[in-house]
Amino acid sequence: MNVSLVAENVGTSEAPASSDPVVALLKRTMPFQVVSDDMLKRIAALARRATYTRGETLYRVGDRADDIYIMVSGRVEHALGLGSGARTLNQVMSSGDVFGWAAFLKNVPTRLATTTCLEQAEVLMIKGDDLIKLFESEPAAGDVVMSRFATMITKDFTLPEELAQVLNIPRRGEKAGLSGLALTVYRAALWLKSPKPYLMMVGFAVFLSFWYFAVEVWQLPRFKEMPGLTAVVKEWLSEDPAYGLSIYTPEYYQHIWVSVRRVAIAFALATGLGVPLGLFLGWSRTFREYVFPIFETLRPIPILAWVPLAIIMFSGSETPVIFLTFLASFFATALNTMLGVESIDESYTRAAFCLGANRWQVFRHVIVPGAMPYIFTGLQISVGVAWFSLVAAEMVSGQFGLGYVINTSYTMVRYPTIIIGMVTLGAVGYATSAMVRIVGDYMMQWRVRELALGGQ
Amino acid sequence: MMQGQAVSSSMGNKLSAVGRGAIRIEEVVKIYDPEGAAVMAVDHCSLDIAAGEICMVVGPSGCGKTTLLNAIAGFHSISSGRIYLDGELLCGPGRPKAEPGADRIVVFQNGALFPWRTNLENVAFGPIVQGKLSRKEAYEKARGMMADAGLSGTEHNFPGEISSGVRRRVEIVRALMNDPKVLLFDEPYRALDSLTKSVMHEALLEIYYKNKVTIFFITHDLEEAIFLGHRLAIMTTRPCRPKKVLEVDIPHPRDYSVLTSPRFRELMDETLEAVHEEARKAFELGEKEG
């Protein structure tokens, strides 16, 4: 390391200030940017120049901190050590950067980082005490410089980084694919730690015991004819069920499979057609004027009213059921997507036009992602109504499926099987709805994180 | 780097050095609903803004100043008059609505960073959609510009994860990525608390000193207007037209010590009366309609 006094290099005071390279450099640095030239000259007079070769250490953690450093050329790197749980945060400094602010700290100041030279570096060093003395004599300028130093130090400890660590949210980077899953796992772990699962269990316990007591113990009027809790559970778990359906019979799974398959096909069709339709309804005013009135006339027609037409239109027993299931889903998806497009703040589309996007790019980069939260709300509703209309359709036509099970069990007086069918529907319906939510969270991490920061 | 003395003595010369971004507003009229209620929002408004100038447009809320901004940006049409940018007609007879473009970028009142894109993706948006830079080049440039503005470390955050003050800075950097001639600010700091505001003002000036652009800045905050602007255009209330144009002869670069200077107080006094009168008019108009 070589040190020389800069003061020797400072030109005569008549020369324009900006021609002095030290003053010019100081002017480029963040803390000294707004200081008057006169003051900069006085600061420059305090500076010493030093050069370091590659690999040399400027200072280590714990060293006495005397000087503030200003990079002239070359590059140095900090390895930050914070107490015992030292963490490396590699920060590279280059020309015009200021570091070593620990020299401003009162009482015996020590270095918080180890700084090494990455490539041949030239720095200016100014004694922290000298600088403080100068500022005390010029409080107005000193105050400005110190407040800018404070801003700079704050930036060194960037908040979002810390926040992300505290919240344990993986930052989106190269491993973007993983972070969605990690986030879901994290949320599940958080849920298990909260009192929510226990409250939920208490709720279920109260509900089931009421069922048990009302039907089997107290035999309340209206409840007497209902299959009791124990009867249903026994039937459900029986290897040889009295009415032919339990978790041990393959028919049980066949019914579930048939229903799930129908919902899956109908839901996929409804999404594939409903989302684009909704997007165009929201985006193009002309298109909406053509289509929306028809849409609004068809939408309120109950699914059951479509049954005869569905049977006339489609042959076989499978397609009419899928058509009916699709129909309700489709309306819910398209309507919510359209509302999603309408909900987008006009500023976003205007900003995109300002930034040079054409109409198609605005559609792709603003309308589609902007409507996404509404689209997924719509899809969750749509899965729900898909199950709803599926059961209605299966009761009318079809030979398999959970709706069919419930309907035939009623006509054939297999009361416990009705309950088995209903509970299975509830569970499977809940699972599909949860899947839609997970996919939504995965695709809209920005929203999940926004809500997470809002404490939700 | 702009030198303080030079600005105060010959502001005009200094500004013309920038050479681009001069706005000329000529007799602009905007009437909403001309067939029906015919509300006149802007009435024969003329204003010349020099290249590289910070022009603060001051007036009470709802006085019609945003209408003017929307006309320059190309969001709304005008009823008559002309607006030029560097001598080229943006809108005028036969072309009532200007085409929005990356030479005039708006920084919006409530912020308009796309919440579904990370900050870096937001900053890189302009050059990518314009096809000026490849995705990779755009991200590289965006990273560099964010680092220059002290925004390193927030690149992979979404706008919803950072403070509103930082969001505004990212939005300004997103605009500067396109090397615009003019930045149009629509009361961008309105929702910020006064402490954050003061930090934002210094940060904005810092950015302005580094990137010479013309700034058209709408506000109703007099202190903000005098602190930032080369000139103040105080507007009348509905219809909107300049009532008084005032040169702020405090030299740039400025910092917060300006706020306590005697000249600043004098300018405040000088403008306060004019602004207050308009504010009262706006209030009374509002009451009548309410």
XYZ file of C-alpha atoms in Angstrom:
746
model
C 0.000 0.000 0.000
C 1.270 3.440 -0.893
C -0.068 6.571 0.678
C 0.447 10.102 -0.564
C -1.139 13.383 0.392
C -3.676 14.569 -2.098
C -3.411 18.126 -0.895
C -0.224 18.538 -2.925
C -2.138 17.810 -6.074
C -4.890 20.299 -5.445
C -4.642 23.115 -7.953
C -4.545 26.771 -7.134
C -7.767 28.206 -5.853
C -8.280 30.328 -8.968
C -8.653 27.260 -11.164
C -12.242 26.128 -11.731
C -13.118 23.649 -9.047
C -14.444 20.940 -11.312
C -11.085 20.664 -13.070
C -9.620 19.221 -9.866
C -9.934 15.437 -10.229
C -10.425 14.879 -6.494
C -13.228 17.424 -6.284
C -14.732 15.971 -9.436
C -14.631 12.511 -7.931
C -16.154 13.649 -4.637
C -18.936 15.262 -6.600
C -19.782 11.908 -8.112
C -20.080 10.178 -4.759
C -23.455 9.826 -3.156
C -22.789 11.572 0.193
C -20.871 14.551 -1.215
C -22.954 15.172 -4.294
C -24.824 18.225 -3.118
C -21.984 19.967 -1.287
C -20.659 23.321 -2.480
C -17.395 23.361 -4.412
C -15.680 25.334 -1.695
C -16.542 22.702 0.885
C -15.470 19.933 -1.467
C -12.059 21.548 -1.754
C -11.711 21.571 2.000
C -12.720 17.914 2.121
C -10.287 17.113 -0.664
C -7.527 18.738 1.357
C -8.065 16.144 4.082
C -7.778 13.210 1.722
C -4.833 10.912 1.249
C -4.410 8.699 -1.768
C -3.534 5.025 -1.408
C -3.121 2.148 -3.817
C -3.650 -1.533 -3.170
C -2.659 -4.525 -5.224
C -4.890 -7.495 -5.939
C -5.547 -9.696 -2.902
C -4.362 -7.105 -0.375
C -6.619 -6.501 2.612
C -7.675 -2.927 3.365
C -9.002 -3.812 6.806
C -10.503 -6.704 8.731
C -13.532 -7.118 10.976
C -12.665 -5.710 14.395
C -9.833 -3.447 13.219
C -9.831 0.104 14.506
C -11.785 2.243 12.041
C -10.021 5.538 11.360
C -10.709 6.328 7.741
C -13.555 6.739 5.334
C -12.709 5.324 1.911
C -13.678 6.599 -1.525
C -12.927 4.409 -4.542
C -10.996 6.110 -7.321
C -10.416 3.113 -9.547
C -10.294 -0.658 -9.350
C -12.597 -2.839 -7.282
C -12.739 -4.076 -3.699
C -15.058 -6.545 -2.019
C -16.637 -6.565 1.453
C -17.372 -9.684 3.401
C -19.805 -8.595 6.035
C -19.662 -10.213 9.456
C -22.590 -9.627 11.758
C -21.750 -10.909 15.256
C -21.277 -14.576 15.913
C -23.697 -15.872 13.292
C -21.477 -14.301 10.654
C -22.992 -14.222 7.249
C -21.181 -13.281 4.114
C -22.809 -10.692 2.007
C -20.407 -10.008 -0.768
C -20.598 -6.485 -1.958
C -18.309 -5.189 -4.646
C -17.332 -1.530 -4.638
C -16.137 0.365 -7.673
C -15.223 3.919 -8.662
C -17.224 6.599 -6.883
C -18.435 4.289 -4.113
C -17.907 5.271 -0.503
C -17.309 2.753 2.253
C -15.753 2.361 5.647
C -18.388 4.515 7.325
C -17.654 2.781 10.637
C -15.041 5.533 11.067
C -17.920 7.885 11.892
C -19.010 5.813 14.859
C -18.406 7.296 18.296
C -16.180 5.702 20.972
C -13.621 3.205 19.752
C -14.973 2.470 16.241
C -14.215 -0.954 14.796
C -14.681 -2.390 11.307
C -17.803 -4.422 10.632
C -16.514 -6.008 7.452
C -13.333 -7.358 5.951
C -12.457 -5.580 2.749
C -10.080 -7.011 0.198
C -8.840 -5.709 -3.083
C -10.146 -7.542 -6.167
C -8.093 -5.698 -8.751
C -5.435 -2.989 -8.515
C -7.320 -0.279 -6.623
C -6.776 3.362 -5.913
C -8.652 4.912 -3.014
C -8.956 8.195 -1.184
C -8.790 7.935 2.580
C -10.155 10.622 4.887
C -9.857 10.446 8.659
C -13.356 10.193 10.123
C -12.406 12.513 13.021
C -11.065 15.172 10.650
C -14.239 15.050 8.632
C -16.427 15.324 11.725
C -14.391 18.342 12.900
C -14.826 19.983 9.520
C -18.558 19.372 9.593
C -18.809 20.792 13.089
C -17.316 24.020 11.781
C -19.798 24.010 8.855
C -22.937 22.581 10.407
C -25.227 23.266 7.445
C -23.169 21.338 4.902
C -22.166 18.763 7.507
C -25.759 17.989 8.275
C -26.555 17.325 4.620
C -23.543 15.052 4.139
C -24.242 13.107 7.313
C -27.896 12.588 6.447
C -26.835 11.290 3.046
C -24.388 8.969 4.749
C -27.261 7.718 6.867
C -29.288 7.012 3.715
C -26.339 5.154 2.231
C -25.864 3.029 5.336
C -29.556 2.183 5.352
C -29.253 1.035 1.770
C -26.420 -1.299 2.761
C -28.929 -3.160 4.859
C -31.640 -3.374 2.251
C -34.945 -4.046 3.903
C -36.580 -6.416 1.435
C -33.715 -8.859 1.714
C -34.012 -8.999 5.487
C -37.759 -9.163 5.287
C -37.646 -12.044 2.852
C -35.412 -13.944 5.222
C -37.575 -13.292 8.236
C -40.646 -14.415 6.346
C -38.705 -17.345 4.955
C -40.048 -16.616 1.513
C -37.687 -17.768 -1.196
C -36.733 -14.953 -3.531
C -37.628 -15.478 -7.121
C -34.462 -16.236 -8.986
C -33.158 -19.065 -11.110
C -35.043 -21.644 -9.093
C -38.413 -20.067 -9.712
C -39.943 -23.507 -10.235
C -39.085 -24.642 -6.760
C -40.137 -21.572 -4.858
C -43.856 -22.087 -5.452
C -43.757 -25.532 -3.933
C -41.544 -24.350 -1.081
C -44.021 -21.597 -0.411
C -46.911 -24.034 -0.252
C -45.006 -26.285 2.144
C -44.121 -23.264 4.219
C -47.731 -22.172 4.412
C -48.833 -25.687 5.361
C -46.237 -25.766 8.151
C -47.426 -22.378 9.361
C -51.015 -23.596 9.359
C -50.121 -26.640 11.464
C -48.398 -24.404 14.001
C -51.405 -22.131 14.329
C -54.467 -23.007 16.451
C -56.590 -23.305 13.296
C -56.350 -27.111 12.785
C -57.409 -27.745 16.391
C -60.354 -25.391 16.159
C -61.337 -27.179 12.991
C -61.218 -30.560 14.749
C -63.358 -29.254 17.577
C -65.892 -28.052 15.018
C -66.053 -31.456 13.375
C -66.310 -33.217 16.720
C -69.288 -31.098 17.777
C -71.020 -31.638 14.442
C -70.495 -35.426 14.436
C -71.550 -35.872 18.041
C -74.722 -33.910 17.385
C -75.449 -36.273 14.498
C -74.753 -39.274 16.702
C -76.853 -38.114 19.645
C -79.719 -36.691 17.595
C -80.208 -39.850 15.570
C -79.090 -42.737 17.728
C -79.401 -41.598 21.352
C -82.127 -38.976 21.604
C -83.938 -40.095 18.435
C -85.271 -36.594 17.832
C -88.299 -36.223 15.565
C -87.264 -35.801 11.916
C -83.866 -37.325 12.678
C -85.181 -40.809 13.510
C -85.410 -41.947 9.913
C -81.894 -40.753 9.111
C -79.062 -43.271 8.976
C -77.033 -42.935 12.147
C -73.355 -42.094 12.397
C -72.283 -45.521 13.554
C -74.371 -47.286 10.894
C -72.794 -45.175 8.146
C -69.241 -45.578 9.425
C -69.729 -49.335 9.878
C -71.099 -49.706 6.370
C -68.376 -47.508 4.892
C -65.534 -49.443 6.530
C -67.091 -52.877 6.164
C -65.336 -55.550 4.114
C -68.715 -57.031 3.350
C -71.137 -54.078 3.136
C -74.853 -54.786 3.559
C -75.790 -52.473 0.670
C -72.877 -53.227 -1.618
C -70.717 -50.083 -1.326
C -67.730 -49.513 0.993
C -64.050 -48.629 0.781
C -63.344 -52.314 0.119
C -65.511 -52.608 -2.978
C -64.043 -51.695 -6.389
C -67.397 -50.184 -7.455
C -66.892 -47.388 -4.910
C -63.715 -46.243 -6.667
C -65.232 -46.718 -10.083
C -68.032 -44.301 -9.192
C -65.529 -41.754 -7.865
C -63.365 -42.145 -10.955
C -66.269 -41.687 -13.354
C -67.427 -38.526 -11.587
C -63.925 -37.053 -11.318
C -63.291 -37.745 -14.977
C -66.509 -36.034 -16.030
C -65.764 -32.995 -13.899
C -62.183 -32.871 -15.183
C -63.254 -32.897 -18.838
C -66.055 -30.391 -18.287
C -63.832 -28.110 -16.201
C -61.023 -28.199 -18.757
C -63.432 -27.327 -21.567
C -65.065 -24.580 -19.521
C -61.677 -23.066 -18.682
C -60.357 -23.394 -22.216
C -63.384 -21.632 -23.681
C -64.534 -19.465 -20.769
C -61.261 -17.672 -20.028
C -60.654 -16.467 -23.602
C -64.296 -15.484 -23.985
C -64.169 -13.532 -20.726
C -60.920 -11.844 -21.720
C -62.364 -10.686 -25.032
C -65.633 -9.615 -23.415
C -63.676 -7.430 -21.036
C -61.165 -6.157 -23.590
C -63.258 -5.307 -26.630
C -66.250 -3.103 -26.173
C -67.657 -3.990 -29.595
C -67.369 -7.706 -28.953
C -69.092 -7.267 -25.626
C -72.005 -5.435 -27.216
C -72.546 -8.352 -29.598
C -72.144 -11.185 -27.152
C -72.869 -10.066 -23.622
C -76.677 -9.745 -23.934
C -76.920 -13.340 -25.216
C -74.595 -14.435 -22.473
C -76.656 -12.732 -19.792
C -79.869 -14.293 -21.091
C -78.482 -17.820 -21.086
C -76.631 -17.570 -17.777
C -79.590 -17.509 -15.373
C -81.231 -20.614 -16.907
C -80.925 -23.375 -14.291
C -78.921 -26.418 -15.299
C -81.888 -28.722 -14.794
C -83.805 -26.814 -17.465
C -81.079 -27.767 -19.927
C -81.460 -31.499 -19.276
C -84.009 -32.341 -21.993
C -82.147 -30.310 -24.599
C -78.851 -31.934 -23.617
C -80.338 -35.399 -24.055
C -81.850 -34.488 -27.420
C -78.647 -32.851 -28.649
C -76.118 -35.441 -27.536
C -76.307 -39.183 -27.946
C -75.242 -41.694 -25.317
C -75.228 -41.116 -21.599
C -71.764 -39.624 -21.167
C -71.803 -36.530 -23.381
C -75.048 -35.013 -22.066
C -73.709 -35.249 -18.510
C -70.422 -33.620 -19.479
C -72.244 -30.936 -21.443
C -74.450 -30.030 -18.488
C -71.489 -29.954 -16.126
C -69.525 -27.836 -18.564
C -72.302 -25.312 -19.027
C -72.506 -24.055 -15.456
C -68.716 -23.948 -15.133
C -68.356 -22.066 -18.355
C -70.665 -19.215 -17.347
C -68.968 -18.769 -13.974
C -65.488 -18.727 -15.524
C -66.324 -16.369 -18.373
C -68.168 -13.907 -16.155
C -65.424 -13.727 -13.543
C -62.743 -13.349 -16.190
C -64.654 -10.464 -17.715
C -64.997 -8.799 -14.314
C -61.265 -9.378 -13.839
C -60.457 -7.459 -16.994
C -62.780 -4.654 -15.932
C -61.117 -4.493 -12.517
C -57.705 -3.655 -13.966
C -56.636 -0.140 -13.055
C -56.530 2.030 -16.164
C -53.093 3.282 -15.089
C -51.578 -0.094 -15.962
C -52.791 -0.087 -19.543
C -51.865 3.568 -19.926
C -48.405 2.929 -18.503
C -47.918 0.065 -20.954
C -48.930 2.280 -23.899
C -46.552 4.964 -22.621
C -43.735 2.439 -22.552
C -44.323 1.683 -26.197
C -46.474 -1.445 -26.079
C -48.949 -2.065 -28.895
C -52.526 -3.234 -28.360
C -51.687 -6.918 -28.546
C -48.768 -6.521 -26.130
C -51.011 -4.679 -23.692
C -53.470 -7.566 -23.913
C -50.765 -10.128 -23.293
C -48.697 -8.334 -20.660
C -51.337 -6.339 -18.816
C -54.840 -7.675 -19.400
C -54.092 -11.379 -18.989
C -51.894 -11.170 -15.870
C -54.014 -8.367 -14.424
C -57.188 -10.428 -14.657
C -55.490 -13.498 -13.185
C -56.684 -13.073 -9.572
C -60.305 -12.833 -10.736
C -59.821 -15.707 -13.154
C -58.734 -17.972 -10.337
C -61.563 -16.851 -8.105
C -63.801 -17.736 -11.033
C -62.172 -21.124 -11.456
C -62.732 -21.978 -7.808
C -66.395 -21.098 -8.133
C -66.476 -22.970 -11.414
C -65.154 -26.211 -9.879
C -67.815 -25.909 -7.207
C -70.670 -25.457 -9.661
C -69.228 -28.244 -11.832
C -69.778 -30.717 -9.003
C -73.142 -29.218 -8.294
C -74.394 -29.634 -11.836
C -72.667 -32.997 -12.246
C -74.756 -34.530 -9.501
C -77.904 -33.045 -10.984
C -76.988 -34.462 -14.398
C -76.013 -37.870 -13.025
C -79.291 -38.172 -11.179
C -81.119 -37.711 -14.454
C -78.998 -39.798 -16.777
C -75.922 -42.013 -16.578
C -75.176 -45.327 -15.004
C -72.211 -44.484 -12.859
C -70.957 -41.678 -10.710
C -71.605 -40.367 -7.235
C -74.811 -38.580 -8.186
C -76.099 -41.817 -9.634
C -75.153 -43.646 -6.397
C -77.090 -41.180 -4.289
C -80.146 -41.299 -6.510
C -80.333 -45.101 -6.875
C -79.609 -45.652 -3.181
C -82.670 -43.552 -2.432
C -84.963 -45.503 -4.754
C -83.579 -48.800 -3.486
C -83.778 -47.772 0.180
C -80.055 -48.044 0.904
C -79.960 -45.099 3.290
C -76.402 -45.393 4.663
C -75.083 -45.495 1.094
C -76.714 -42.096 0.419
C -74.615 -40.615 3.197
C -71.473 -42.376 1.920
C -72.083 -40.840 -1.501
C -72.690 -37.388 -0.043
C -69.625 -37.387 2.195
C -67.449 -38.682 -0.646
C -68.745 -35.882 -2.883
C -67.885 -33.343 -0.214
C -64.360 -34.673 0.211
C -63.597 -34.997 -3.498
C -65.120 -31.592 -4.227
C -63.018 -29.993 -1.516
C -59.871 -31.645 -2.885
C -60.445 -30.373 -6.440
C -61.165 -26.877 -5.200
C -57.959 -26.942 -3.125
C -56.030 -28.041 -6.194
C -57.284 -25.055 -8.153
C -56.231 -22.791 -5.296
C -52.743 -24.311 -5.175
C -52.286 -23.889 -8.912
C -53.458 -20.285 -8.544
C -50.978 -19.557 -5.753
C -48.270 -21.128 -7.820
C -49.034 -18.969 -10.836
C -49.521 -15.749 -8.891
C -46.640 -15.598 -6.490
C -46.682 -11.838 -6.643
C -50.123 -11.896 -5.101
C -49.316 -14.526 -2.496
C -46.348 -12.472 -1.363
C -48.350 -9.273 -1.292
C -50.929 -10.957 0.911
C -48.200 -12.559 3.045
C -46.713 -9.119 3.708
C -50.158 -7.843 4.553
C -50.255 -10.521 7.258
C -52.826 -12.736 5.561
C -23.064 18.361 -13.450
C -25.084 21.496 -13.345
C -23.427 24.287 -11.457
C -25.429 26.410 -9.089
C -24.183 29.826 -10.175
C -24.776 29.139 -13.825
C -28.449 28.353 -13.268
C -29.285 31.488 -11.402
C -27.537 33.827 -13.805
C -28.527 32.334 -17.129
C -31.072 29.624 -16.647
C -32.269 29.881 -20.238
C -28.846 29.211 -21.729
C -28.181 26.345 -19.416
C -31.453 24.663 -20.253
C -31.168 25.016 -24.008
C -28.013 22.901 -23.762
C -30.303 19.886 -23.293
C -31.813 20.535 -26.671
C -34.775 18.189 -26.548
C -38.053 17.922 -24.760
C -39.441 21.426 -25.324
C -43.234 21.451 -25.005
C -45.381 24.154 -26.495
C -49.007 24.286 -25.446
C -51.000 26.650 -27.648
C -54.514 27.810 -26.889
C -55.618 24.360 -25.815
C -59.302 23.921 -25.031
C -60.876 20.785 -23.640
C -64.609 20.480 -23.325
C -66.046 17.326 -21.850
C -69.340 16.151 -23.269
C -69.654 18.924 -25.897
C -73.149 17.787 -26.950
C -74.597 17.636 -23.482
C -73.367 19.238 -20.285
C -70.377 20.838 -22.081
C -68.045 21.138 -19.129
C -65.038 23.255 -19.987
C -62.031 21.708 -18.269
C -59.262 23.652 -19.997
C -59.819 27.114 -21.463
C -57.388 28.534 -24.039
C -54.397 27.434 -22.097
C -50.957 28.373 -23.447
C -47.677 27.429 -21.830
C -44.131 27.097 -23.108
C -41.843 24.661 -21.377
C -38.148 24.828 -22.231
C -36.123 21.699 -22.920
C -34.719 20.367 -19.652
C -36.932 22.540 -17.502
C -38.763 21.382 -14.404
C -42.150 22.993 -14.810
C -44.467 22.663 -11.841
C -48.159 22.962 -12.599
C -49.904 24.000 -9.423
C -53.585 24.119 -8.740
C -56.267 22.740 -6.433
C -57.518 19.184 -6.911
C -59.906 18.850 -9.818
C -58.943 22.126 -11.478
C -58.263 20.474 -14.836
C -54.486 20.181 -14.737
C -54.562 16.404 -15.137
C -56.621 16.910 -18.318
C -53.684 18.855 -19.704
C -51.275 16.070 -18.758
C -53.523 13.451 -20.341
C -53.580 15.469 -23.553
C -49.778 15.604 -23.711
C -49.462 11.912 -22.870
C -52.041 11.001 -25.507
C -54.682 9.526 -23.198
C -57.326 12.104 -24.045
C -58.193 14.218 -27.053
C -58.363 18.005 -26.996
C -61.237 20.086 -28.371
C -59.064 22.749 -30.013
C -55.568 24.206 -29.870
C -52.207 22.610 -30.488
C -49.522 20.845 -28.500
C -45.995 20.544 -29.904
C -43.034 18.531 -28.693
C -39.737 19.861 -30.058
C -41.595 21.584 -32.870
C -43.504 18.483 -33.906
C -47.261 18.523 -33.610
C -48.510 16.027 -31.007
C -52.130 16.967 -31.341
C -54.053 19.752 -32.963
C -56.594 20.331 -35.722
C -57.317 17.097 -37.608
C -55.532 15.059 -34.986
C -57.338 15.596 -31.697
C -55.546 12.852 -29.778
C -51.782 12.419 -29.525
C -50.332 8.945 -29.948
C -48.924 7.736 -26.600
C -45.229 6.993 -26.901
C -42.026 6.324 -25.033
C -40.769 9.891 -25.577
C -43.288 11.143 -22.983
C -43.714 8.861 -20.019
C -46.174 9.383 -17.213
C -45.409 8.644 -13.577
C -48.850 7.982 -12.176
C -50.556 9.295 -9.096
C -51.003 5.916 -7.465
C -48.030 4.276 -9.114
C -48.389 1.943 -12.051
C -45.664 -0.629 -11.676
C -47.139 -3.920 -12.845
C -47.623 -5.858 -9.600
C -47.289 -9.197 -11.418
C -43.780 -8.439 -12.662
C -40.680 -8.188 -10.511
C -39.076 -4.769 -10.289
C -36.415 -5.803 -12.772
C -39.007 -7.124 -15.220
C -40.902 -3.848 -14.827
C -37.848 -1.731 -15.557
C -36.936 -3.836 -18.591
C -40.487 -3.750 -19.993
C -40.198 -0.731 -22.322
C -37.201 -1.717 -24.471
C -38.463 -5.306 -24.710
C -41.947 -4.489 -25.998
C -40.541 -1.895 -28.357
C -38.159 -4.538 -29.697
C -35.233 -2.189 -29.092
C -33.231 -4.569 -26.941
C -33.180 -8.310 -26.567
C -34.519 -9.653 -23.298
C -31.007 -10.297 -22.045
C -29.678 -6.872 -22.996
C -32.716 -5.188 -21.463
C -32.252 -7.003 -18.169
C -28.589 -6.115 -18.136
C -29.297 -2.438 -18.760
C -32.102 -2.479 -16.203
C -29.799 -3.962 -13.579
C -27.238 -1.240 -14.259
C -29.783 1.561 -14.077
C -31.308 0.210 -10.891
C -27.846 0.015 -9.331
C -27.189 3.637 -10.310
C -30.395 4.687 -8.608
C -29.461 2.808 -5.434
C -32.066 0.118 -6.018
C -29.751 -2.888 -6.037
C -31.151 -5.740 -4.035
C -34.760 -5.051 -4.959
C -34.551 -6.436 -8.508
C -36.266 -9.723 -7.757
C -38.871 -8.342 -5.406
C -42.356 -7.677 -6.605
C -43.573 -4.076 -6.292
C -45.952 -5.166 -3.535
C -43.015 -6.145 -1.383
C -41.209 -2.806 -1.273
C -42.101 0.502 0.344
C -44.125 3.028 -1.623
C -41.169 5.408 -1.764
C -38.941 2.772 -3.347
C -41.771 1.870 -5.734
C -41.876 5.430 -7.049
C -38.138 5.333 -7.682
C -38.421 2.056 -9.560
C -41.188 3.597 -11.648
C -39.007 6.574 -12.537
C -36.141 4.269 -13.483
C -38.574 2.268 -15.637
C -39.389 5.488 -17.480
C -35.749 6.542 -17.838
C -34.875 3.164 -19.380
C -36.533 4.464 -22.557
C -34.497 7.661 -22.662
C -37.651 9.825 -22.760
C -37.685 13.483 -23.680
C -40.308 14.348 -21.118
C -41.409 12.897 -17.811
C -44.983 13.723 -16.876
C -45.647 13.476 -13.149
C -49.264 13.296 -12.042
C -49.061 14.185 -8.347
C -46.900 11.136 -7.715
C -46.070 11.897 -4.110
C -49.551 12.783 -3.047
C -50.121 9.651 -0.989
C -46.730 9.681 0.726
C -46.159 10.992 4.222
C -44.221 14.243 4.414
C -40.983 12.627 5.610
C -40.889 10.113 2.760
C -41.842 12.940 0.438
C -38.778 14.977 1.364
C -36.519 11.999 0.668
C -38.303 11.442 -2.654
C -37.798 15.061 -3.671
C -34.058 14.875 -3.163
C -33.920 11.552 -4.955
C -35.868 12.994 -7.881
C -33.507 15.951 -8.160
C -30.558 13.583 -8.019
C -32.021 11.623 -10.915
C -32.783 14.830 -12.787
C -29.205 16.071 -12.453
C -27.922 12.815 -13.908
C -30.467 12.433 -16.735
C -31.482 15.622 -18.392
C -35.151 15.428 -19.181
C -37.965 17.926 -19.255
C -40.245 17.477 -16.286
C -43.928 18.418 -16.312
C -44.988 17.979 -12.729
C -48.530 18.356 -11.456
C -49.009 19.076 -7.791
C -51.109 20.971 -5.326
C -48.322 21.099 -2.782
C -46.783 24.562 -2.932
C -43.686 23.654 -0.967
C -43.011 20.745 -3.301
C -43.533 22.997 -6.299
C -41.097 25.688 -5.212
C -38.528 23.202 -3.964
C -38.372 21.244 -7.225
C -39.296 23.620 -10.017
C -37.503 26.053 -12.257
C -40.898 27.578 -12.903
C -44.351 27.411 -11.391
C -47.491 27.686 -13.455
C -50.319 28.417 -11.082
C -53.576 27.378 -12.702
C -57.075 28.738 -12.357
C -59.890 26.464 -11.297
C -62.225 24.925 -13.886
C -61.646 25.966 -16.581
C -57.928 25.592 -16.185
C -55.472 28.141 -17.569
C -52.262 29.660 -16.202
C -53.084 32.435 -13.793
C -49.521 33.297 -12.885
C -46.173 31.967 -14.037
C -43.339 32.382 -11.578
C -39.614 31.818 -11.986
C -38.004 30.158 -8.971
C -34.661 31.934 -8.794
C -33.118 29.568 -6.261
C -30.102 27.940 -7.923
C -29.985 24.241 -8.681
C -28.643 21.866 -7.435
C -30.850 22.279 -4.414
C -31.069 20.354 -1.191
C -33.346 20.535 1.785
C -31.564 23.522 3.338
C -33.365 25.568 0.653
C -36.611 25.130 2.561
C -35.460 27.345 5.387
C -33.885 30.022 3.215
C -35.481 33.488 3.255
C -35.946 33.469 -0.526
C -37.963 30.282 -0.300
C -40.267 31.891 2.260
C -40.655 34.956 0.071
C -41.642 32.817 -2.898
C -44.093 30.915 -0.727
C -45.724 34.187 0.331
C -45.799 35.414 -3.226
C -47.642 32.349 -4.511
C -49.743 31.456 -1.524
C -52.285 34.172 -2.104
C -52.866 33.253 -5.742
C -53.177 29.563 -4.916
C -55.412 30.148 -1.952
C -57.848 32.160 -4.014
C -58.138 29.311 -6.531
C -58.457 26.743 -3.774
C -61.371 28.707 -2.328
C -63.025 28.882 -5.736
C -62.593 25.141 -6.197
C -64.038 24.516 -2.766
C -67.075 26.665 -3.445
C -67.605 25.021 -6.829
C -67.397 21.630 -5.148
C -69.908 22.674 -2.524
C -72.395 23.861 -5.109
C -72.157 20.620 -7.002
C -72.120 18.469 -3.876
